[in-house]
Tab-separated table of C-alpha atoms in Angstrom:
chain	number	residue	atom	x	y	z
A	423	MET	CA	-5.122	88.539	-29.632
A	424	ASN	CA	-7.042	86.080	-31.568
A	425	GLN	CA	-3.899	84.491	-33.124
A	426	PRO	CA	-2.409	83.337	-29.769
A	427	THR	CA	-5.637	82.226	-28.744
A	428	ARG	CA	-5.816	80.085	-31.762
A	429	LYS	CA	-2.313	78.780	-31.190
A	430	THR	CA	-3.105	77.950	-27.645
A	431	GLY	CA	-6.127	75.960	-28.693
A	432	GLU	CA	-4.336	74.120	-31.517
A	433	SER	CA	-1.496	73.381	-28.872
A	434	GLY	CA	-4.087	72.182	-26.509
A	435	THR	CA	-5.814	70.257	-29.079
A	436	SER	CA	-2.630	68.489	-30.251
A	437	GLY	CA	-1.740	67.894	-26.583
A	438	GLU	CA	-5.048	66.200	-25.918
A	439	SER	CA	-4.430	64.231	-29.206
A	440	VAL	CA	-1.012	63.110	-28.077
A	441	ASP	CA	-2.139	62.267	-24.676
A	442	SER	CA	-5.090	60.135	-25.963
A	443	GLY	CA	-2.836	58.335	-28.503
A	444	THR	CA	-0.225	57.587	-25.781
A	445	GLY	CA	-2.938	56.338	-23.500
A	446	ALA	CA	-4.408	54.203	-26.075
A	447	GLY	CA	-1.084	52.996	-27.154
A	448	SER	CA	-0.232	52.052	-23.511
A	449	GLY	CA	-3.395	50.550	-22.764
A	450	THR	CA	-3.214	48.365	-26.081
A	451	GLY	CA	0.295	47.400	-25.327
A	452	THR	CA	-0.590	46.216	-21.703
A	453	GLU	CA	-3.502	44.372	-22.830
A	454	SER	CA	-1.577	42.689	-25.663
A	455	GLY	CA	1.206	41.780	-23.238
A	456	THR	CA	-1.308	40.375	-20.917
A	457	GLY	CA	-3.052	38.454	-23.351
A	458	GLY	CA	0.191	37.133	-24.817
A	459	GLY	CA	1.189	35.877	-21.281
A	460	GLY	CA	-2.124	34.217	-20.811
A	461	SER	CA	-2.099	32.647	-24.240
A	462	GLY	CA	1.304	31.371	-23.357
A	463	ARG	CA	0.228	29.646	-20.149
A	464	SER	CA	-2.875	28.202	-21.578
A	465	GLY	CA	-0.704	26.735	-24.618
A	466	GLU	CA	1.562	25.269	-22.062
A	467	ARG	CA	-1.361	23.713	-20.127
A	468	GLY	CA	-2.609	22.540	-23.483
A	469	LYS	CA	0.623	21.003	-24.449
A	470	SER	CA	0.958	19.312	-20.960
A	471	ARG	CA	-2.615	17.695	-21.319
A	472	MET	CA	-1.856	16.635	-24.791
A	473	VAL	CA	1.393	14.929	-23.558
A	474	GLU	CA	-0.446	13.212	-20.663
A	475	ARG	CA	-3.224	12.003	-22.997
A	476	VAL	CA	-0.544	10.476	-25.509
A	477	PHE	CA	1.214	8.720	-22.611
A	478	ALA	CA	-2.268	7.400	-21.315
A	479	VAL	CA	-2.892	5.972	-24.768
A	480	LEU	CA	0.499	4.421	-24.862
A	481	ASN	CA	0.232	2.796	-21.460
A	482	ARG	CA	-3.271	1.387	-22.003
A	483	ASP	CA	-4.006	-1.880	-23.186
A	484	PRO	CA	-5.468	-1.400	-26.716
A	485	MET	CA	-7.750	-4.427	-25.900
A	486	GLU	CA	-9.214	-2.664	-22.935
A	487	ALA	CA	-9.525	0.879	-24.592
A	488	PRO	CA	-12.997	2.375	-24.229
A	489	HIS	CA	-15.013	2.853	-27.436
A	490	ARG	CA	-12.786	0.385	-29.591
A	491	ARG	CA	-15.268	-0.267	-32.336
A	492	ARG	CA	-16.148	3.370	-32.963
A	493	THR	CA	-12.283	4.367	-32.780
A	494	ASP	CA	-11.369	1.450	-35.295
A	495	THR	CA	-14.293	2.565	-37.465
A	496	VAL	CA	-12.864	6.107	-37.680
A	497	ILE	CA	-9.496	4.811	-38.245
A	498	ALA	CA	-10.617	2.457	-40.915
A	499	ALA	CA	-12.448	5.475	-42.795
A	500	ALA	CA	-9.368	7.633	-42.520
A	501	VAL	CA	-7.088	4.866	-43.953
A	502	GLY	CA	-9.688	4.180	-46.725
A	503	LEU	CA	-9.655	7.823	-47.547
A	504	LEU	CA	-5.790	7.938	-47.751
A	505	ALA	CA	-5.838	4.731	-49.742
A	506	VAL	CA	-8.089	6.285	-52.335
A	507	VAL	CA	-5.778	9.587	-52.499
A	508	LEU	CA	-2.843	7.429	-53.012
A	509	ALA	CA	-4.486	5.287	-55.653
A	510	LEU	CA	-5.473	8.327	-57.730
A	511	THR	CA	-2.538	10.604	-57.264
A	512	VAL	CA	0.705	8.538	-56.813
A	513	ASP	CA	0.884	6.510	-59.961
A	514	ARG	CA	-1.722	7.719	-62.549
A	515	GLU	CA	-0.845	4.894	-64.952
A	516	ARG	CA	-1.944	2.122	-62.426
A	517	VAL	CA	-5.203	3.440	-61.357
A	518	PRO	CA	-7.372	0.428	-59.960
A	519	ASP	CA	-10.370	-0.860	-62.101
A	520	ALA	CA	-13.447	-2.085	-60.443
A	521	LEU	CA	-11.901	-5.367	-59.212
A	522	GLY	CA	-8.820	-3.296	-58.021
A	523	TRP	CA	-11.160	-0.891	-56.040
A	524	LEU	CA	-12.878	-3.854	-54.397
A	525	LEU	CA	-9.729	-5.530	-53.421
A	526	LEU	CA	-8.409	-2.285	-52.182
A	527	ALA	CA	-11.541	-1.878	-49.897
A	528	GLY	CA	-10.708	-5.284	-48.527
A	529	SER	CA	-7.358	-3.773	-47.309
A	530	PHE	CA	-8.850	-1.091	-44.966
A	531	VAL	CA	-12.545	-2.147	-44.277
A	532	PRO	CA	-11.625	-5.251	-42.024
A	533	LEU	CA	-9.694	-2.809	-39.858
A	534	VAL	CA	-12.929	-1.979	-38.038
A	535	TRP	CA	-12.580	-5.443	-36.361
A	536	ARG	CA	-8.744	-5.289	-35.862
A	537	ARG	CA	-8.797	-5.333	-32.074
A	538	SER	CA	-11.207	-8.029	-31.542
A	539	HIS	CA	-9.854	-10.379	-34.246
A	540	PRO	CA	-6.318	-9.106	-35.200
A	541	LEU	CA	-5.129	-12.139	-36.846
A	542	ALA	CA	-8.214	-12.900	-38.889
A	543	VAL	CA	-8.246	-9.237	-40.076
A	544	LEU	CA	-4.513	-9.484	-41.128
A	545	LEU	CA	-5.267	-12.713	-43.176
A	546	ILE	CA	-8.275	-10.995	-44.960
A	547	VAL	CA	-6.095	-8.020	-45.683
A	548	VAL	CA	-3.136	-10.228	-47.046
A	549	ALA	CA	-5.733	-12.173	-49.154
A	550	CYS	CA	-7.094	-8.870	-50.590
A	551	VAL	CA	-3.730	-7.200	-51.269
A	552	GLY	CA	-2.093	-9.993	-52.738
A	553	PRO	CA	-4.295	-10.113	-55.698
A	554	TYR	CA	-4.423	-6.453	-55.644
A	555	HIS	CA	-0.586	-6.113	-56.381
A	556	ALA	CA	-0.739	-9.099	-58.752
A	557	LEU	CA	-3.047	-6.958	-61.090
A	558	ASP	CA	-0.386	-4.353	-61.119
A	559	ASN	CA	-2.492	-1.556	-59.464
A	560	ALA	CA	-0.841	1.282	-57.754
A	561	HIS	CA	1.148	-0.459	-55.226
A	562	ALA	CA	1.291	2.361	-52.496
A	563	ALA	CA	-2.324	2.618	-51.870
A	564	PRO	CA	-2.986	-0.669	-49.636
A	565	LEU	CA	0.226	-0.019	-47.929
A	566	PRO	CA	-1.308	1.918	-44.780
A	567	GLY	CA	-4.043	-0.584	-44.134
A	568	SER	CA	-1.634	-3.598	-44.352
A	569	LEU	CA	0.745	-1.965	-41.955
A	570	ILE	CA	-1.929	-1.217	-39.460
A	571	ALA	CA	-3.146	-4.779	-39.504
A	572	LEU	CA	0.272	-6.104	-39.161
A	573	TYR	CA	1.088	-3.642	-36.334
A	574	THR	CA	-2.093	-4.617	-34.506
A	575	VAL	CA	-1.074	-8.234	-34.572
A	576	ALA	CA	2.504	-7.338	-33.379
A	577	ALA	CA	1.154	-5.152	-30.500
A	578	SER	CA	-1.212	-7.740	-29.202
A	579	ALA	CA	-0.334	-11.271	-30.237
A	580	PRO	CA	2.504	-13.353	-28.510
A	581	PRO	CA	5.968	-13.085	-30.077
A	582	LEU	CA	5.978	-16.457	-31.684
A	583	ARG	CA	2.558	-15.727	-33.401
A	584	THR	CA	3.937	-12.212	-34.430
A	585	LEU	CA	7.081	-13.732	-35.877
A	586	MET	CA	5.202	-16.152	-37.830
A	587	ALA	CA	2.692	-13.639	-39.208
A	588	SER	CA	5.553	-11.101	-40.270
A	589	PHE	CA	7.421	-14.012	-41.949
A	590	GLY	CA	4.280	-14.914	-43.926
A	591	VAL	CA	3.484	-11.356	-44.993
A	592	VAL	CA	6.993	-10.797	-46.291
A	593	THR	CA	6.879	-14.134	-48.014
A	594	VAL	CA	3.477	-13.290	-49.691
A	595	ALA	CA	4.798	-9.720	-50.770
A	596	THR	CA	7.979	-10.973	-52.104
A	597	VAL	CA	6.421	-13.924	-54.147
A	598	VAL	CA	3.819	-11.584	-55.643
A	599	MET	CA	6.041	-8.744	-56.520
A	600	LEU	CA	8.670	-10.897	-57.961
A	601	THR	CA	6.222	-13.165	-59.817
A	602	PHE	CA	4.214	-10.487	-61.572
A	603	ASN	CA	6.762	-7.692	-61.501
A	604	SER	CA	10.286	-9.221	-61.768
A	605	HIS	CA	11.909	-6.005	-62.323
A	606	ARG	CA	10.890	-4.265	-59.121
A	607	GLU	CA	13.399	-5.504	-56.642
A	608	LEU	CA	13.785	-2.124	-55.066
A	609	GLU	CA	10.091	-2.187	-54.447
A	610	VAL	CA	10.093	-5.381	-52.632
A	611	LEU	CA	12.850	-4.123	-50.407
A	612	ARG	CA	11.049	-0.950	-49.653
A	613	ILE	CA	7.767	-2.873	-48.820
A	614	THR	CA	9.845	-5.421	-46.756
A	615	GLY	CA	11.378	-2.514	-44.794
A	616	TRP	CA	7.922	-1.171	-44.079
A	617	ILE	CA	6.666	-4.329	-42.926
A	618	LEU	CA	9.627	-4.918	-40.547
A	619	ALA	CA	9.221	-1.322	-39.263
A	620	ALA	CA	5.603	-1.990	-38.396
A	621	VAL	CA	6.348	-5.348	-36.733
A	622	VAL	CA	9.047	-3.824	-34.567
A	623	LEU	CA	6.993	-0.923	-33.511
A	624	GLY	CA	4.054	-2.947	-32.469
A	625	ALA	CA	6.328	-5.432	-30.619
A	626	GLN	CA	8.211	-2.664	-28.925
A	627	LEU	CA	5.078	-0.945	-27.834
A	628	GLN	CA	3.773	-4.378	-26.346
A	629	ILE	CA	6.941	-4.755	-24.342
A	630	TYR	CA	6.630	-1.193	-23.127
A	631	ARG	CA	3.046	-1.740	-22.026
A	632	ARG	CA	3.855	-5.004	-20.236
A	633	TYR	CA	6.560	-3.200	-18.320
A	634	ILE	CA	4.268	-0.533	-17.385
A	635	ALA	CA	1.688	-3.050	-16.186
A	636	ALA	CA	4.523	-5.027	-14.202
A	637	VAL	CA	5.373	-1.683	-12.531
A	638	ILE	CA	2.038	-0.761	-11.662
A	639	GLY	CA	1.328	-4.394	-10.292
A	640	ARG	CA	4.490	-4.258	-8.097
A	641	ALA	CA	3.303	-0.834	-6.803
A	642	GLU	CA	-0.129	-2.233	-5.952
A	643	ARG	CA	1.304	-5.377	-4.332
A	644	ALA	CA	3.749	-3.089	-2.205
A	645	GLU	CA	0.705	-0.866	-1.159
A	646	ARG	CA	-1.211	-4.024	-0.136
A	647	THR	CA	1.831	-5.244	1.692
A	648	ARG	CA	2.050	-2.020	3.569
A	649	GLU	CA	-1.525	-2.182	4.384
A	650	GLU	CA	-1.299	-5.674	5.640
A	651	GLU	CA	1.666	-4.535	7.788
A	652	VAL	CA	-0.171	-1.512	9.215
A	653	GLY	CA	-3.014	-3.916	9.937
A	654	ARG	CA	-0.671	-6.405	11.693
A	655	ARG	CA	0.692	-3.779	13.699
A	656	VAL	CA	-2.527	-2.305	14.812
A	657	ALA	CA	-3.653	-5.795	15.782
A	658	GLU	CA	-0.463	-6.316	17.758
A	659	GLU	CA	-0.916	-2.982	19.583
A	660	ARG	CA	-4.572	-3.606	20.462
A	661	LEU	CA	-3.668	-7.134	21.790
A	662	ARG	CA	-0.833	-5.420	23.952
A	663	ILE	CA	-3.246	-2.708	25.282
A	664	ALA	CA	-5.802	-5.397	26.004
A	665	ARG	CA	-3.182	-7.369	27.968
A	666	ASP	CA	-2.253	-4.267	29.957
A	667	LEU	CA	-5.706	-3.402	30.659
A	668	HIS	CA	-6.380	-6.852	31.740
A	669	ASP	CA	-3.387	-7.122	34.019
A	670	LEU	CA	-3.951	-3.632	35.517
A	671	LEU	CA	-7.605	-3.914	36.193
A	672	ALA	CA	-7.454	-7.632	37.408
A	673	HIS	CA	-4.661	-6.775	39.893
A	674	SER	CA	-6.223	-3.638	41.093
A	675	ILE	CA	-9.728	-5.025	41.481
A	676	THR	CA	-8.390	-8.046	43.163
A	677	LEU	CA	-6.440	-6.122	45.669
A	678	ILE	CA	-9.264	-3.749	46.235
A	679	GLY	CA	-11.716	-6.661	46.714
A	680	VAL	CA	-9.474	-8.311	49.328
A	681	GLN	CA	-8.646	-5.099	51.235
A	682	THR	CA	-12.516	-4.205	51.283
A	683	SER	CA	-13.280	-7.692	52.655
A	684	VAL	CA	-10.794	-7.230	55.424
A	685	ALA	CA	-12.208	-3.826	56.228
A	686	ALA	CA	-15.696	-5.352	56.389
A	687	HIS	CA	-14.568	-8.213	58.468
A	688	VAL	CA	-13.130	-5.730	60.977
A	689	LEU	CA	-16.276	-3.764	61.130
A	690	VAL	CA	-18.575	-6.873	61.324
A	691	ALA	CA	-16.667	-9.458	63.586
A	692	LYS	CA	-16.113	-7.117	66.687
A	693	PRO	CA	-18.299	-4.036	66.221
A	694	ASP	CA	-18.014	-3.352	70.128
A	695	ARG	CA	-14.164	-3.395	69.886
A	696	LEU	CA	-13.706	-1.576	66.676
A	697	ASP	CA	-10.104	-1.723	65.345
A	698	ARG	CA	-9.816	1.691	63.850
A	699	ASP	CA	-6.320	1.343	62.824
A	700	ALA	CA	-6.982	-1.797	60.882
A	701	VAL	CA	-9.870	-0.196	59.226
A	702	ALA	CA	-7.635	2.884	58.354
A	703	LYS	CA	-4.767	0.712	57.085
A	704	ALA	CA	-7.176	-1.265	54.767
A	705	LEU	CA	-8.844	2.003	53.566
A	706	ASP	CA	-5.374	3.544	52.836
A	707	GLU	CA	-4.309	0.502	50.971
A	708	ILE	CA	-7.495	0.841	48.863
A	709	ALA	CA	-6.840	4.292	48.003
A	710	GLY	CA	-3.295	3.760	47.169
A	711	THR	CA	-4.252	0.880	44.892
A	712	CYS	CA	-6.701	3.138	43.177
A	713	ARG	CA	-4.117	5.890	42.575
A	714	ASP	CA	-1.652	3.402	41.077
A	715	ALA	CA	-4.228	1.823	38.896
A	716	ARG	CA	-5.561	5.422	37.686
A	717	ALA	CA	-1.893	6.321	36.846
A	718	GLU	CA	-1.115	3.297	34.853
A	719	LEU	CA	-4.729	3.519	33.282
A	720	ARG	CA	-4.063	7.101	32.187
A	721	THR	CA	-0.606	5.889	30.575
A	722	THR	CA	-2.433	3.048	28.708
A	723	LEU	CA	-5.122	5.006	27.364
A	724	GLN	CA	-2.864	7.841	26.187
A	725	VAL	CA	-1.225	5.236	24.183
A	726	LEU	CA	-4.666	3.973	22.939
A	727	ARG	CA	-5.775	7.559	22.012
A	728	GLY	CA	-2.756	8.078	19.845
A	729	ASP	CA	-2.906	11.790	20.057
A	730	GLY	CA	0.897	12.072	19.506
A	731	LYS	CA	1.796	13.042	23.124
A	732	ASP	CA	4.134	10.919	24.889
A	733	PRO	CA	2.678	8.783	27.917
A	734	GLU	CA	3.059	10.188	31.251
A	735	GLY	CA	5.501	8.095	33.196
A	736	PRO	CA	7.897	5.353	32.147
A	737	LEU	CA	6.881	1.820	31.468
A	738	PRO	CA	6.728	-0.352	34.526
A	739	ASP	CA	10.117	-2.427	35.010
A	740	LEU	CA	12.007	-4.428	37.627
A	741	ALA	CA	12.353	-1.388	39.901
A	742	ALA	CA	8.673	-1.280	40.631
A	743	LEU	CA	8.350	-4.964	41.792
A	744	PRO	CA	8.567	-3.854	45.583
A	745	ASP	CA	5.374	-1.875	45.264
A	746	LEU	CA	3.726	-4.885	43.814
A	747	VAL	CA	4.913	-7.010	46.674
A	748	ARG	CA	3.687	-4.567	49.313
A	749	ALA	CA	0.096	-4.398	47.713
A	750	ALA	CA	0.022	-8.267	47.635
A	751	GLU	CA	1.121	-8.245	51.417
A	752	GLY	CA	-1.521	-5.950	52.163
A	753	ALA	CA	-3.915	-8.210	50.765
A	754	GLY	CA	-2.940	-11.070	53.143
A	755	VAL	CA	-0.311	-13.039	51.569
A	756	HIS	CA	3.484	-13.238	52.453
A	757	VAL	CA	5.783	-12.584	49.605
A	758	ASP	CA	9.711	-13.085	49.375
A	759	LEU	CA	11.264	-11.180	46.667
A	760	ALA	CA	14.740	-11.899	45.212
A	761	VAL	CA	15.766	-9.631	42.300
A	762	THR	CA	19.136	-9.824	40.606
A	763	THR	CA	19.592	-7.087	38.163
A	764	PRO	CA	21.428	-8.189	35.051
A	765	GLN	CA	24.400	-6.270	33.914
A	766	GLY	CA	23.793	-3.561	31.258
A	767	ARG	CA	20.494	-2.312	30.622
A	768	LEU	CA	17.369	-4.404	29.893
A	769	THR	CA	15.272	-3.301	26.870
A	770	PRO	CA	11.760	-1.752	28.098
A	771	ALA	CA	9.995	-4.532	26.378
A	772	THR	CA	11.628	-7.216	28.537
A	773	SER	CA	11.457	-5.305	31.829
A	774	ALA	CA	7.802	-4.476	31.128
A	775	ALA	CA	7.135	-8.193	30.293
A	776	ALA	CA	8.730	-9.267	33.368
A	777	TYR	CA	6.838	-6.838	35.687
A	778	ARG	CA	3.497	-7.934	34.162
A	779	ILE	CA	4.204	-11.596	34.533
A	780	VAL	CA	4.972	-10.965	38.202
A	781	GLN	CA	2.019	-8.774	38.743
A	782	GLU	CA	-0.429	-11.322	37.086
A	783	SER	CA	1.295	-14.244	39.033
A	784	LEU	CA	0.676	-12.095	42.415
A	785	THR	CA	-2.876	-11.308	41.413
A	786	ASN	CA	-3.445	-15.109	40.931
A	787	ALA	CA	-1.899	-16.008	44.262
A	788	VAL	CA	-4.009	-13.462	46.106
A	789	ARG	CA	-7.106	-14.760	44.440
A	790	HIS	CA	-6.600	-18.527	44.556
A	791	ALA	CA	-3.633	-19.533	46.966
A	792	GLY	CA	-5.901	-18.891	50.135
A	793	PRO	CA	-5.068	-16.893	53.168
A	794	ALA	CA	-1.724	-16.815	54.800
A	795	ALA	CA	-0.024	-18.378	51.592
A	796	HIS	CA	3.595	-17.818	50.953
A	797	VAL	CA	4.900	-16.624	47.704
A	798	ARG	CA	8.463	-16.467	46.484
A	799	VAL	CA	9.365	-14.293	43.553
A	800	ALA	CA	12.814	-14.707	41.991
A	801	VAL	CA	14.169	-12.842	39.160
A	802	GLU	CA	17.544	-13.579	38.036
A	803	PRO	CA	19.611	-13.507	34.853
A	804	SER	CA	21.380	-16.216	33.137
A	805	GLU	CA	23.687	-16.135	30.198
A	806	THR	CA	21.207	-15.460	27.537
A	807	ALA	CA	18.087	-15.006	29.255
A	808	LEU	CA	16.058	-13.392	32.277
A	809	ARG	CA	14.335	-15.912	34.366
A	810	VAL	CA	11.330	-15.093	36.225
A	811	ARG	CA	9.891	-17.663	38.655
A	812	VAL	CA	6.868	-17.176	40.928
A	813	THR	CA	5.750	-19.988	43.361
A	814	ASP	CA	3.332	-20.311	45.978
A	815	ASP	CA	2.335	-22.958	48.545
A	816	GLY	CA	-1.475	-22.160	48.541
A	817	ARG	CA	-4.235	-24.618	47.502
A	818	GLY	CA	-4.333	-23.128	43.739
A	819	PRO	CA	-7.217	-22.307	41.771
A	820	ARG	CA	-10.455	-24.057	42.587
A	821	LYS	CA	-12.204	-26.126	39.948
A	822	SER	CA	-15.124	-24.049	38.308
A	823	THR	CA	-17.665	-24.315	35.629
A	824	ALA	CA	-17.066	-20.803	34.593
A	825	ALA	CA	-15.241	-19.925	31.540
A	826	PRO	CA	-11.443	-19.632	32.184
A	827	GLY	CA	-9.705	-16.257	32.275
A	828	PHE	CA	-7.048	-14.844	30.156
A	829	GLY	CA	-4.474	-14.382	32.743
A	830	ILE	CA	-2.124	-17.335	31.926
A	831	VAL	CA	-2.855	-16.735	28.170
A	832	GLY	CA	-1.836	-13.183	28.528
A	833	MET	CA	1.313	-14.056	30.350
A	834	ARG	CA	2.317	-16.443	27.610
A	835	GLU	CA	1.682	-13.939	25.044
A	836	ARG	CA	3.869	-11.369	26.742
A	837	ALA	CA	6.717	-13.924	27.021
A	838	ARG	CA	6.368	-14.759	23.371
A	839	SER	CA	6.390	-11.006	22.254
A	840	THR	CA	9.930	-10.932	23.729
A	841	GLY	CA	10.744	-14.222	22.091
A	842	GLY	CA	10.564	-16.181	25.251
A	843	THR	CA	8.596	-18.929	26.794
A	844	LEU	CA	6.424	-19.369	29.827
A	845	THR	CA	4.959	-22.393	31.572
A	846	ALA	CA	2.374	-22.373	34.369
A	847	GLY	CA	0.829	-25.192	36.395
A	848	PRO	CA	0.478	-26.857	39.773
A	849	ARG	CA	3.704	-27.985	41.692
A	850	PRO	CA	4.023	-31.539	42.545
A	851	GLY	CA	4.260	-30.826	46.357
A	852	GLY	CA	1.311	-28.511	46.251
A	853	GLY	CA	0.942	-24.749	45.253
A	854	PHE	CA	1.353	-23.211	41.829
A	855	GLU	CA	4.471	-22.335	39.891
A	856	VAL	CA	4.879	-19.759	36.851
A	857	LEU	CA	8.449	-19.944	35.113
A	858	ALA	CA	9.259	-17.383	32.360
A	859	THR	CA	12.371	-17.179	30.311
A	860	LEU	CA	12.746	-14.020	28.625
A	861	PRO	CA	15.904	-13.888	26.195
A	862	PHE	CA	18.214	-10.791	26.062
A	863	ASP	CA	18.749	-9.073	22.821
A	864	GLU	CA	22.283	-8.815	21.340
A	865	ARG	CA	23.070	-5.625	23.073
A	866	GLU	CA	21.923	-7.057	26.432
A	867	ALA	CA	23.837	-10.252	26.050
A	868	THR	CA	27.079	-8.442	25.360
A	869	ALA	CA	26.707	-5.660	27.760
């Protein structure tokens, strides 16, 4: 009885051990996998940041880099340490003496000022390295400092100066090596190769940086051009809306004023024999003018609001001219309208410009031509343009000391916006004339 119990206990113990081991193993494996994935992603991000930093350094002008003096001091210290190591380990038979160490220091200490005075630093380095090689010291030790000084000149100086500096360095190196070590032709070739490599690398990097600067400059100029274009379009749109509001409000207010004067005259002139029909007609015309003005004003304000919705109703065109004529006749002038529709389809801009020119001309006639004036409106196409002529036989605008309005100026701007012209002035026989020529575009001309 006890033995099976012990086996069961042992089995249970073993089972617990296996389960715990499995659980521990699974947990460890999962955590390890998760940790490995996280490490991989963080490693990729680190590499990406490193690449961005490298390209930022390559694209940046070395003369405008932050902390230049501190960076160059660190570079000079690193180059000096490398030069000491090379002097002590590469060629033990040519370890420099005291003068040699002093000349070797002259090959890397001036690098602290390499960006502020690149050519002067190169001259100092060459002046120290020449005697150093002439004393037959370890020739590999001053090479890093010399190459960095030459690279700095190639990366920052004009091409002609770089060419002259590299030629001078090669000449000095060749003369020194062949004068004091006539059997080291291969060493001369090796040093010359390193010099040329430093020059090519610096010049290529300078060309690359100039290319990047040119690309950035073109992008900035394009952005400024786009901003100027947007500003110009905004200004043109504001001017167009201002013209629309002026034409609409001036026309409506003028008609309402005239019709209100008619109603007031009827009420005051013969109060005992009130002409109710005349008063009702004047009030109806006032109400109709208000409705039309409200509809056009809503359309204009929707464009000004710029909420992305299409304006309600189409732009005014030649088909709406009879309504203008009826409103002007309700204000007391007689209007003859003659419209010849051109073949094909006018652009909305041309139709709207013709409508607004007629509207402003009728408004001026109502205001200045006097009572019972006769106005003639003629709209007819020619071979290349739409001609709009509005004439009246009234007295014309009175001389006033007040500031001139913007009606005629606005009409000229509307005609100019379609590539046309407009003239306005008194007629020789009396009255006033407005003549506009609005050219067709290519599609209208060939329709």
